[in-house]
Structures are given as structure tokens and as C-alpha cells.
PDB file of N, CA, C and O in Angstrom:
ATOM      1  N   CYS A 299     -23.978  -8.112  24.292  1.00  0.00           N
ATOM      2  CA  CYS A 299     -22.786  -8.768  24.818  1.00  0.00           C
ATOM      3  C   CYS A 299     -23.217 -10.095  25.427  1.00  0.00           C
ATOM      4  O   CYS A 299     -24.132 -10.147  26.230  1.00  0.00           O
ATOM      5  N   GLU A 300     -22.569 -11.148  25.016  1.00  0.00           N
ATOM      6  CA  GLU A 300     -22.857 -12.469  25.541  1.00  0.00           C
ATOM      7  C   GLU A 300     -21.644 -12.921  26.345  1.00  0.00           C
ATOM      8  O   GLU A 300     -20.774 -13.625  25.850  1.00  0.00           O
ATOM      9  N   THR A 301     -21.595 -12.475  27.598  1.00  0.00           N
ATOM     10  CA  THR A 301     -20.430 -12.676  28.446  1.00  0.00           C
ATOM     11  C   THR A 301     -20.063 -14.146  28.575  1.00  0.00           C
ATOM     12  O   THR A 301     -18.898 -14.514  28.490  1.00  0.00           O
ATOM     13  N   TRP A 302     -21.058 -14.999  28.768  1.00  0.00           N
ATOM     14  CA  TRP A 302     -20.783 -16.418  28.970  1.00  0.00           C
ATOM     15  C   TRP A 302     -20.134 -17.052  27.740  1.00  0.00           C
ATOM     16  O   TRP A 302     -19.439 -18.028  27.855  1.00  0.00           O
ATOM     17  N   GLU A 303     -20.360 -16.464  26.555  1.00  0.00           N
ATOM     18  CA  GLU A 303     -19.736 -16.977  25.341  1.00  0.00           C
ATOM     19  C   GLU A 303     -18.531 -16.148  24.919  1.00  0.00           C
ATOM     20  O   GLU A 303     -17.877 -16.459  23.940  1.00  0.00           O
ATOM     21  N   GLN A 304     -18.261 -15.090  25.638  1.00  0.00           N
ATOM     22  CA  GLN A 304     -17.166 -14.170  25.337  1.00  0.00           C
ATOM     23  C   GLN A 304     -17.239 -13.702  23.886  1.00  0.00           C
ATOM     24  O   GLN A 304     -16.273 -13.756  23.138  1.00  0.00           O
ATOM     25  N   ARG A 305     -18.443 -13.213  23.510  1.00  0.00           N
ATOM     26  CA  ARG A 305     -18.680 -12.768  22.149  1.00  0.00           C
ATOM     27  C   ARG A 305     -19.470 -11.473  22.172  1.00  0.00           C
ATOM     28  O   ARG A 305     -20.404 -11.322  22.951  1.00  0.00           O
ATOM     29  N   ILE A 306     -19.077 -10.535  21.314  1.00  0.00           N
ATOM     30  CA  ILE A 306     -19.796  -9.276  21.143  1.00  0.00           C
ATOM     31  C   ILE A 306     -20.445  -9.314  19.768  1.00  0.00           C
ATOM     32  O   ILE A 306     -19.770  -9.551  18.767  1.00  0.00           O
ATOM     33  N   SER A 307     -21.742  -9.083  19.727  1.00  0.00           N
ATOM     34  CA  SER A 307     -22.475  -9.056  18.471  1.00  0.00           C
ATOM     35  C   SER A 307     -22.742  -7.604  18.072  1.00  0.00           C
ATOM     36  O   SER A 307     -22.876  -6.732  18.920  1.00  0.00           O
ATOM     37  N   TYR A 308     -22.830  -7.381  16.765  1.00  0.00           N
ATOM     38  CA  TYR A 308     -23.142  -6.048  16.269  1.00  0.00           C
ATOM     39  C   TYR A 308     -23.959  -6.170  14.996  1.00  0.00           C
ATOM     40  O   TYR A 308     -24.031  -7.239  14.386  1.00  0.00           O
ATOM     41  N   SER A 309     -24.577  -5.079  14.598  1.00  0.00           N
ATOM     42  CA  SER A 309     -25.429  -5.070  13.418  1.00  0.00           C
ATOM     43  C   SER A 309     -24.640  -4.698  12.174  1.00  0.00           C
ATOM     44  O   SER A 309     -23.784  -3.809  12.217  1.00  0.00           O
ATOM     45  N   GLU A 310     -24.937  -5.379  11.078  1.00  0.00           N
ATOM     46  CA  GLU A 310     -24.332  -5.028   9.795  1.00  0.00           C
ATOM     47  C   GLU A 310     -24.786  -3.619   9.409  1.00  0.00           C
ATOM     48  O   GLU A 310     -25.887  -3.201   9.751  1.00  0.00           O
ATOM     49  N   GLY A 311     -23.951  -2.922   8.693  1.00  0.00           N
ATOM     50  CA  GLY A 311     -24.316  -1.603   8.202  1.00  0.00           C
ATOM     51  C   GLY A 311     -24.055  -0.472   9.177  1.00  0.00           C
ATOM     52  O   GLY A 311     -24.420   0.678   8.900  1.00  0.00           O
ATOM     53  N   MET A 312     -23.458  -0.769  10.329  1.00  0.00           N
ATOM     54  CA  MET A 312     -23.124   0.301  11.275  1.00  0.00           C
ATOM     55  C   MET A 312     -21.994   1.147  10.697  1.00  0.00           C
ATOM     56  O   MET A 312     -21.121   0.630   9.993  1.00  0.00           O
ATOM     57  N   THR A 313     -22.015   2.423  10.997  1.00  0.00           N
ATOM     58  CA  THR A 313     -20.901   3.275  10.608  1.00  0.00           C
ATOM     59  C   THR A 313     -19.697   2.909  11.477  1.00  0.00           C
ATOM     60  O   THR A 313     -19.869   2.302  12.544  1.00  0.00           O
ATOM     61  N   PRO A 314     -18.490   3.289  11.057  1.00  0.00           N
ATOM     62  CA  PRO A 314     -17.327   3.017  11.906  1.00  0.00           C
ATOM     63  C   PRO A 314     -17.471   3.606  13.313  1.00  0.00           C
ATOM     64  O   PRO A 314     -17.088   2.967  14.293  1.00  0.00           O
ATOM     65  N   THR A 315     -18.047   4.781  13.412  1.00  0.00           N
ATOM     66  CA  THR A 315     -18.242   5.404  14.735  1.00  0.00           C
ATOM     67  C   THR A 315     -19.233   4.607  15.564  1.00  0.00           C
ATOM     68  O   THR A 315     -19.000   4.353  16.752  1.00  0.00           O
ATOM     69  N   GLN A 316     -20.344   4.197  14.973  1.00  0.00           N
ATOM     70  CA  GLN A 316     -21.332   3.387  15.695  1.00  0.00           C
ATOM     71  C   GLN A 316     -20.734   2.065  16.139  1.00  0.00           C
ATOM     72  O   GLN A 316     -20.974   1.619  17.267  1.00  0.00           O
ATOM     73  N   LEU A 317     -19.954   1.450  15.266  1.00  0.00           N
ATOM     74  CA  LEU A 317     -19.334   0.171  15.596  1.00  0.00           C
ATOM     75  C   LEU A 317     -18.358   0.331  16.753  1.00  0.00           C
ATOM     76  O   LEU A 317     -18.386  -0.446  17.716  1.00  0.00           O
ATOM     77  N   ARG A 318     -17.508   1.358  16.700  1.00  0.00           N
ATOM     78  CA  ARG A 318     -16.552   1.606  17.788  1.00  0.00           C
ATOM     79  C   ARG A 318     -17.281   1.855  19.101  1.00  0.00           C
ATOM     80  O   ARG A 318     -16.932   1.292  20.134  1.00  0.00           O
ATOM     81  N   ASP A 319     -18.316   2.697  19.057  1.00  0.00           N
ATOM     82  CA  ASP A 319     -19.082   3.000  20.274  1.00  0.00           C
ATOM     83  C   ASP A 319     -19.748   1.744  20.835  1.00  0.00           C
ATOM     84  O   ASP A 319     -19.719   1.512  22.045  1.00  0.00           O
ATOM     85  N   THR A 320     -20.325   0.938  19.958  1.00  0.00           N
ATOM     86  CA  THR A 320     -21.005  -0.279  20.391  1.00  0.00           C
ATOM     87  C   THR A 320     -20.027  -1.283  20.991  1.00  0.00           C
ATOM     88  O   THR A 320     -20.291  -1.847  22.064  1.00  0.00           O
ATOM     89  N   VAL A 321     -18.908  -1.502  20.318  1.00  0.00           N
ATOM     90  CA  VAL A 321     -17.928  -2.456  20.830  1.00  0.00           C
ATOM     91  C   VAL A 321     -17.399  -1.997  22.187  1.00  0.00           C
ATOM     92  O   VAL A 321     -17.318  -2.791  23.126  1.00  0.00           O
ATOM     93  N   TYR A 322     -17.073  -0.719  22.325  1.00  0.00           N
ATOM     94  CA  TYR A 322     -16.561  -0.237  23.610  1.00  0.00           C
ATOM     95  C   TYR A 322     -17.632  -0.358  24.697  1.00  0.00           C
ATOM     96  O   TYR A 322     -17.345  -0.748  25.831  1.00  0.00           O
ATOM     97  N   HIS A 323     -18.882  -0.057  24.354  1.00  0.00           N
ATOM     98  CA  HIS A 323     -19.988  -0.180  25.305  1.00  0.00           C
ATOM     99  C   HIS A 323     -20.127  -1.629  25.771  1.00  0.00           C
ATOM    100  O   HIS A 323     -20.266  -1.898  26.970  1.00  0.00           O
ATOM    101  N   GLU A 324     -20.052  -2.561  24.833  1.00  0.00           N
ATOM    102  CA  GLU A 324     -20.202  -3.971  25.180  1.00  0.00           C
ATOM    103  C   GLU A 324     -18.998  -4.497  25.965  1.00  0.00           C
ATOM    104  O   GLU A 324     -19.156  -5.341  26.850  1.00  0.00           O
ATOM    105  N   ILE A 325     -17.805  -4.003  25.664  1.00  0.00           N
ATOM    106  CA  ILE A 325     -16.631  -4.356  26.477  1.00  0.00           C
ATOM    107  C   ILE A 325     -16.827  -3.869  27.907  1.00  0.00           C
ATOM    108  O   ILE A 325     -16.520  -4.582  28.864  1.00  0.00           O
ATOM    109  N   THR A 326     -17.363  -2.665  28.046  1.00  0.00           N
ATOM    110  CA  THR A 326     -17.633  -2.121  29.379  1.00  0.00           C
ATOM    111  C   THR A 326     -18.627  -3.009  30.114  1.00  0.00           C
ATOM    112  O   THR A 326     -18.461  -3.295  31.311  1.00  0.00           O
ATOM    113  N   HIS A 327     -19.677  -3.471  29.417  1.00  0.00           N
ATOM    114  CA  HIS A 327     -20.630  -4.418  30.025  1.00  0.00           C
ATOM    115  C   HIS A 327     -19.919  -5.690  30.474  1.00  0.00           C
ATOM    116  O   HIS A 327     -20.158  -6.184  31.581  1.00  0.00           O
ATOM    117  N   ALA A 328     -19.058  -6.234  29.617  1.00  0.00           N
ATOM    118  CA  ALA A 328     -18.370  -7.479  29.955  1.00  0.00           C
ATOM    119  C   ALA A 328     -17.495  -7.313  31.195  1.00  0.00           C
ATOM    120  O   ALA A 328     -17.501  -8.172  32.090  1.00  0.00           O
ATOM    121  N   VAL A 329     -16.766  -6.233  31.269  1.00  0.00           N
ATOM    122  CA  VAL A 329     -15.921  -5.974  32.447  1.00  0.00           C
ATOM    123  C   VAL A 329     -16.792  -5.796  33.682  1.00  0.00           C
ATOM    124  O   VAL A 329     -16.517  -6.365  34.745  1.00  0.00           O
ATOM    125  N   GLU A 330     -17.860  -5.031  33.540  1.00  0.00           N
ATOM    126  CA  GLU A 330     -18.769  -4.783  34.662  1.00  0.00           C
ATOM    127  C   GLU A 330     -19.368  -6.081  35.172  1.00  0.00           C
ATOM    128  O   GLU A 330     -19.408  -6.324  36.386  1.00  0.00           O
ATOM    129  N   GLU A 331     -19.813  -6.951  34.270  1.00  0.00           N
ATOM    130  CA  GLU A 331     -20.412  -8.216  34.684  1.00  0.00           C
ATOM    131  C   GLU A 331     -19.381  -9.149  35.299  1.00  0.00           C
ATOM    132  O   GLU A 331     -19.655  -9.828  36.290  1.00  0.00           O
ATOM    133  N   THR A 332     -18.184  -9.188  34.733  1.00  0.00           N
ATOM    134  CA  THR A 332     -17.122 -10.043  35.258  1.00  0.00           C
ATOM    135  C   THR A 332     -16.746  -9.639  36.678  1.00  0.00           C
ATOM    136  O   THR A 332     -16.510 -10.493  37.539  1.00  0.00           O
ATOM    137  N   LEU A 333     -16.707  -8.335  36.922  1.00  0.00           N
ATOM    138  CA  LEU A 333     -16.344  -7.842  38.249  1.00  0.00           C
ATOM    139  C   LEU A 333     -17.531  -7.772  39.207  1.00  0.00           C
ATOM    140  O   LEU A 333     -17.351  -7.494  40.394  1.00  0.00           O
ATOM    141  N   GLY A 334     -18.736  -8.014  38.701  1.00  0.00           N
ATOM    142  CA  GLY A 334     -19.927  -7.997  39.550  1.00  0.00           C
ATOM    143  C   GLY A 334     -20.219  -6.634  40.139  1.00  0.00           C
ATOM    144  O   GLY A 334     -20.620  -6.531  41.295  1.00  0.00           O
ATOM    145  N   LEU A 335     -20.065  -5.585  39.334  1.00  0.00           N
ATOM    146  CA  LEU A 335     -20.234  -4.224  39.850  1.00  0.00           C
ATOM    147  C   LEU A 335     -21.691  -3.812  40.017  1.00  0.00           C
ATOM    148  O   LEU A 335     -21.990  -2.896  40.773  1.00  0.00           O
ATOM    149  N   GLY A 336     -22.595  -4.464  39.289  1.00  0.00           N
ATOM    150  CA  GLY A 336     -24.017  -4.151  39.430  1.00  0.00           C
ATOM    151  C   GLY A 336     -24.405  -2.792  38.868  1.00  0.00           C
ATOM    152  O   GLY A 336     -25.324  -2.160  39.385  1.00  0.00           O
ATOM    153  N   LEU A 337     -23.720  -2.352  37.815  1.00  0.00           N
ATOM    154  CA  LEU A 337     -24.044  -1.052  37.228  1.00  0.00           C
ATOM    155  C   LEU A 337     -25.335  -1.127  36.429  1.00  0.00           C
ATOM    156  O   LEU A 337     -25.655  -2.151  35.829  1.00  0.00           O
ATOM    157  N   GLU A 338     -26.078  -0.042  36.434  1.00  0.00           N
ATOM    158  CA  GLU A 338     -27.275   0.077  35.613  1.00  0.00           C
ATOM    159  C   GLU A 338     -26.851   0.419  34.183  1.00  0.00           C
ATOM    160  O   GLU A 338     -25.729   0.877  33.947  1.00  0.00           O
ATOM    161  N   GLU A 339     -27.755   0.214  33.228  1.00  0.00           N
ATOM    162  CA  GLU A 339     -27.461   0.475  31.819  1.00  0.00           C
ATOM    163  C   GLU A 339     -26.981   1.908  31.594  1.00  0.00           C
ATOM    164  O   GLU A 339     -26.026   2.147  30.852  1.00  0.00           O
ATOM    165  N   ASN A 340     -27.631   2.870  32.247  1.00  0.00           N
ATOM    166  CA  ASN A 340     -27.225   4.268  32.053  1.00  0.00           C
ATOM    167  C   ASN A 340     -25.818   4.523  32.600  1.00  0.00           C
ATOM    168  O   ASN A 340     -25.082   5.356  32.066  1.00  0.00           O
ATOM    169  N   GLN A 341     -25.424   3.799  33.625  1.00  0.00           N
ATOM    170  CA  GLN A 341     -24.077   3.945  34.171  1.00  0.00           C
ATOM    171  C   GLN A 341     -23.035   3.339  33.227  1.00  0.00           C
ATOM    172  O   GLN A 341     -21.970   3.912  33.032  1.00  0.00           O
ATOM    173  N   VAL A 342     -23.344   2.183  32.649  1.00  0.00           N
ATOM    174  CA  VAL A 342     -22.446   1.567  31.672  1.00  0.00           C
ATOM    175  C   VAL A 342     -22.297   2.495  30.472  1.00  0.00           C
ATOM    176  O   VAL A 342     -21.191   2.729  29.985  1.00  0.00           O
ATOM    177  N   HIS A 343     -23.416   3.037  29.998  1.00  0.00           N
ATOM    178  CA  HIS A 343     -23.392   3.950  28.851  1.00  0.00           C
ATOM    179  C   HIS A 343     -22.521   5.173  29.158  1.00  0.00           C
ATOM    180  O   HIS A 343     -21.680   5.560  28.337  1.00  0.00           O
ATOM    181  N   ALA A 344     -22.712   5.772  30.318  1.00  0.00           N
ATOM    182  CA  ALA A 344     -21.943   6.965  30.688  1.00  0.00           C
ATOM    183  C   ALA A 344     -20.457   6.653  30.823  1.00  0.00           C
ATOM    184  O   ALA A 344     -19.606   7.426  30.360  1.00  0.00           O
ATOM    185  N   LEU A 345     -20.119   5.534  31.438  1.00  0.00           N
ATOM    186  CA  LEU A 345     -18.720   5.152  31.614  1.00  0.00           C
ATOM    187  C   LEU A 345     -18.058   4.901  30.261  1.00  0.00           C
ATOM    188  O   LEU A 345     -16.950   5.381  29.997  1.00  0.00           O
ATOM    189  N   ALA A 346     -18.726   4.145  29.384  1.00  0.00           N
ATOM    190  CA  ALA A 346     -18.168   3.865  28.057  1.00  0.00           C
ATOM    191  C   ALA A 346     -18.001   5.143  27.258  1.00  0.00           C
ATOM    192  O   ALA A 346     -16.955   5.373  26.633  1.00  0.00           O
ATOM    193  N   ALA A 347     -18.996   6.008  27.273  1.00  0.00           N
ATOM    194  CA  ALA A 347     -18.915   7.270  26.531  1.00  0.00           C
ATOM    195  C   ALA A 347     -17.799   8.158  27.082  1.00  0.00           C
ATOM    196  O   ALA A 347     -17.064   8.794  26.320  1.00  0.00           O
ATOM    197  N   GLY A 348     -17.658   8.185  28.392  1.00  0.00           N
ATOM    198  CA  GLY A 348     -16.601   8.986  29.006  1.00  0.00           C
ATOM    199  C   GLY A 348     -15.213   8.487  28.649  1.00  0.00           C
ATOM    200  O   GLY A 348     -14.316   9.272  28.328  1.00  0.00           O
ATOM    201  N   MET A 349     -15.023   7.170  28.693  1.00  0.00           N
ATOM    202  CA  MET A 349     -13.716   6.608  28.337  1.00  0.00           C
ATOM    203  C   MET A 349     -13.398   6.835  26.863  1.00  0.00           C
ATOM    204  O   MET A 349     -12.262   7.171  26.510  1.00  0.00           O
ATOM    205  N   LEU A 350     -14.392   6.690  25.985  1.00  0.00           N
ATOM    206  CA  LEU A 350     -14.150   6.963  24.567  1.00  0.00           C
ATOM    207  C   LEU A 350     -13.794   8.419  24.344  1.00  0.00           C
ATOM    208  O   LEU A 350     -12.935   8.738  23.516  1.00  0.00           O
ATOM    209  N   ALA A 351     -14.421   9.325  25.083  1.00  0.00           N
ATOM    210  CA  ALA A 351     -14.095  10.749  24.966  1.00  0.00           C
ATOM    211  C   ALA A 351     -12.640  11.008  25.374  1.00  0.00           C
ATOM    212  O   ALA A 351     -11.926  11.764  24.720  1.00  0.00           O
ATOM    213  N   VAL A 352     -12.197  10.347  26.443  1.00  0.00           N
ATOM    214  CA  VAL A 352     -10.804  10.482  26.874  1.00  0.00           C
ATOM    215  C   VAL A 352      -9.861   9.995  25.772  1.00  0.00           C
ATOM    216  O   VAL A 352      -8.881  10.653  25.431  1.00  0.00           O
ATOM    217  N   PHE A 353     -10.171   8.828  25.185  1.00  0.00           N
ATOM    218  CA  PHE A 353      -9.324   8.279  24.118  1.00  0.00           C
ATOM    219  C   PHE A 353      -9.383   9.132  22.857  1.00  0.00           C
ATOM    220  O   PHE A 353      -8.371   9.294  22.169  1.00  0.00           O
ATOM    221  N   ASN A 354     -10.559   9.690  22.531  1.00  0.00           N
ATOM    222  CA  ASN A 354     -10.658  10.574  21.364  1.00  0.00           C
ATOM    223  C   ASN A 354      -9.851  11.845  21.562  1.00  0.00           C
ATOM    224  O   ASN A 354      -9.236  12.347  20.617  1.00  0.00           O
ATOM    225  N   ASP A 355      -9.867  12.378  22.759  1.00  0.00           N
ATOM    226  CA  ASP A 355      -9.124  13.614  23.052  1.00  0.00           C
ATOM    227  C   ASP A 355      -7.629  13.371  23.205  1.00  0.00           C
ATOM    228  O   ASP A 355      -6.834  14.311  23.125  1.00  0.00           O
ATOM    229  N   ASN A 356      -7.236  12.134  23.457  1.00  0.00           N
ATOM    230  CA  ASN A 356      -5.832  11.770  23.688  1.00  0.00           C
ATOM    231  C   ASN A 356      -5.504  10.505  22.899  1.00  0.00           C
ATOM    232  O   ASN A 356      -5.329   9.426  23.483  1.00  0.00           O
ATOM    233  N   PRO A 357      -5.405  10.608  21.559  1.00  0.00           N
ATOM    234  CA  PRO A 357      -5.241   9.407  20.746  1.00  0.00           C
ATOM    235  C   PRO A 357      -3.966   8.618  21.041  1.00  0.00           C
ATOM    236  O   PRO A 357      -3.886   7.431  20.741  1.00  0.00           O
ATOM    237  N   TRP A 358      -2.996   9.217  21.667  1.00  0.00           N
ATOM    238  CA  TRP A 358      -1.754   8.537  22.042  1.00  0.00           C
ATOM    239  C   TRP A 358      -1.948   7.625  23.254  1.00  0.00           C
ATOM    240  O   TRP A 358      -1.165   6.709  23.488  1.00  0.00           O
ATOM    241  N   LEU A 359      -2.988   7.864  24.036  1.00  0.00           N
ATOM    242  CA  LEU A 359      -3.161   7.200  25.325  1.00  0.00           C
ATOM    243  C   LEU A 359      -3.304   5.679  25.239  1.00  0.00           C
ATOM    244  O   LEU A 359      -2.627   4.970  25.992  1.00  0.00           O
ATOM    245  N   PRO A 360      -4.141   5.113  24.356  1.00  0.00           N
ATOM    246  CA  PRO A 360      -4.249   3.650  24.326  1.00  0.00           C
ATOM    247  C   PRO A 360      -2.916   2.957  24.032  1.00  0.00           C
ATOM    248  O   PRO A 360      -2.601   1.937  24.657  1.00  0.00           O
ATOM    249  N   LEU A 361      -2.141   3.508  23.127  1.00  0.00           N
ATOM    250  CA  LEU A 361      -0.834   2.908  22.837  1.00  0.00           C
ATOM    251  C   LEU A 361       0.104   3.028  24.030  1.00  0.00           C
ATOM    252  O   LEU A 361       0.837   2.100  24.355  1.00  0.00           O
ATOM    253  N   TRP A 362       0.085   4.162  24.695  1.00  0.00           N
ATOM    254  CA  TRP A 362       0.931   4.363  25.863  1.00  0.00           C
ATOM    255  C   TRP A 362       0.533   3.397  26.979  1.00  0.00           C
ATOM    256  O   TRP A 362       1.390   2.800  27.629  1.00  0.00           O
ATOM    257  N   LEU A 363      -0.774   3.212  27.189  1.00  0.00           N
ATOM    258  CA  LEU A 363      -1.229   2.281  28.232  1.00  0.00           C
ATOM    259  C   LEU A 363      -0.861   0.846  27.910  1.00  0.00           C
ATOM    260  O   LEU A 363      -0.667   0.042  28.813  1.00  0.00           O
ATOM    261  N   ALA A 364      -0.773   0.514  26.625  1.00  0.00           N
ATOM    262  CA  ALA A 364      -0.437  -0.849  26.211  1.00  0.00           C
ATOM    263  C   ALA A 364       1.048  -1.159  26.319  1.00  0.00           C
ATOM    264  O   ALA A 364       1.440  -2.326  26.269  1.00  0.00           O
ATOM    265  N   GLU A 365       1.873  -0.131  26.477  1.00  0.00           N
ATOM    266  CA  GLU A 365       3.323  -0.364  26.582  1.00  0.00           C
ATOM    267  C   GLU A 365       3.648  -1.087  27.882  1.00  0.00           C
ATOM    268  O   GLU A 365       3.037  -0.846  28.919  1.00  0.00           O
ATOM    269  N   LYS A 366       4.627  -1.943  27.782  1.00  0.00           N
ATOM    270  CA  LYS A 366       5.138  -2.597  28.973  1.00  0.00           C
ATOM    271  C   LYS A 366       6.065  -1.630  29.696  1.00  0.00           C
ATOM    272  O   LYS A 366       6.623  -0.715  29.081  1.00  0.00           O
ATOM    273  N   PRO A 367       6.285  -1.803  30.985  1.00  0.00           N
ATOM    274  CA  PRO A 367       7.217  -0.932  31.704  1.00  0.00           C
ATOM    275  C   PRO A 367       8.570  -0.891  30.992  1.00  0.00           C
ATOM    276  O   PRO A 367       9.035  -1.903  30.482  1.00  0.00           O
ATOM    277  N   GLY A 368       9.147   0.269  30.940  1.00  0.00           N
ATOM    278  CA  GLY A 368      10.432   0.428  30.273  1.00  0.00           C
ATOM    279  C   GLY A 368      10.293   0.724  28.798  1.00  0.00           C
ATOM    280  O   GLY A 368      11.276   0.744  28.068  1.00  0.00           O
ATOM    281  N   GLY A 369       9.048   0.932  28.312  1.00  0.00           N
ATOM    282  CA  GLY A 369       8.813   1.278  26.920  1.00  0.00           C
ATOM    283  C   GLY A 369       8.804   0.111  25.964  1.00  0.00           C
ATOM    284  O   GLY A 369       8.740   0.291  24.767  1.00  0.00           O
ATOM    285  N   GLN A 370       8.847  -1.120  26.472  1.00  0.00           N
ATOM    286  CA  GLN A 370       8.804  -2.301  25.605  1.00  0.00           C
ATOM    287  C   GLN A 370       7.359  -2.627  25.256  1.00  0.00           C
ATOM    288  O   GLN A 370       6.466  -2.428  26.048  1.00  0.00           O
ATOM    289  N   GLN A 371       7.139  -3.107  24.042  1.00  0.00           N
ATOM    290  CA  GLN A 371       5.782  -3.497  23.644  1.00  0.00           C
ATOM    291  C   GLN A 371       5.678  -4.991  23.499  1.00  0.00           C
ATOM    292  O   GLN A 371       6.581  -5.699  23.345  1.00  0.00           O
TER     293      GLN A 371
END
């Protein structure tokens, strides 16, 4: 993750699952760095993996969170 350039890099040939995991992990790094939380790598990894598990178990959740109040998108 290159926060200063607002760019996430990934390797060619990743499986869709690897790509999703990597992108979410790097987004977590970007948020952590922007907020100055000072998390260690293992904490970022655990947080990203935990959030992906929540989204995998509740596939409706990301769309619901993206809705504007009143059900408007």
C-alpha cells in the first residue's frame, strides 16, 4: 500500500480470493495509517481477516452499509 500515492499494488496471477484478501488488507493499512492508529502488521492482518469473515458470513451487509438513510442509494 502506497498511502502517499493513494495506490494499492498487487501481483499478477493472484486468485480472486487472494486478490480480495490483499486489497482489503491494504485498505485496512491505508485507514490505519491515515488515522495514525499505530497498529502492528499482525493487528492489521487480524482486523482485515476478521472484517472479511464478517462480510463473507453476511453478504448482504456491505450493500446495506452503503445505503443512505431512508433506503436511498
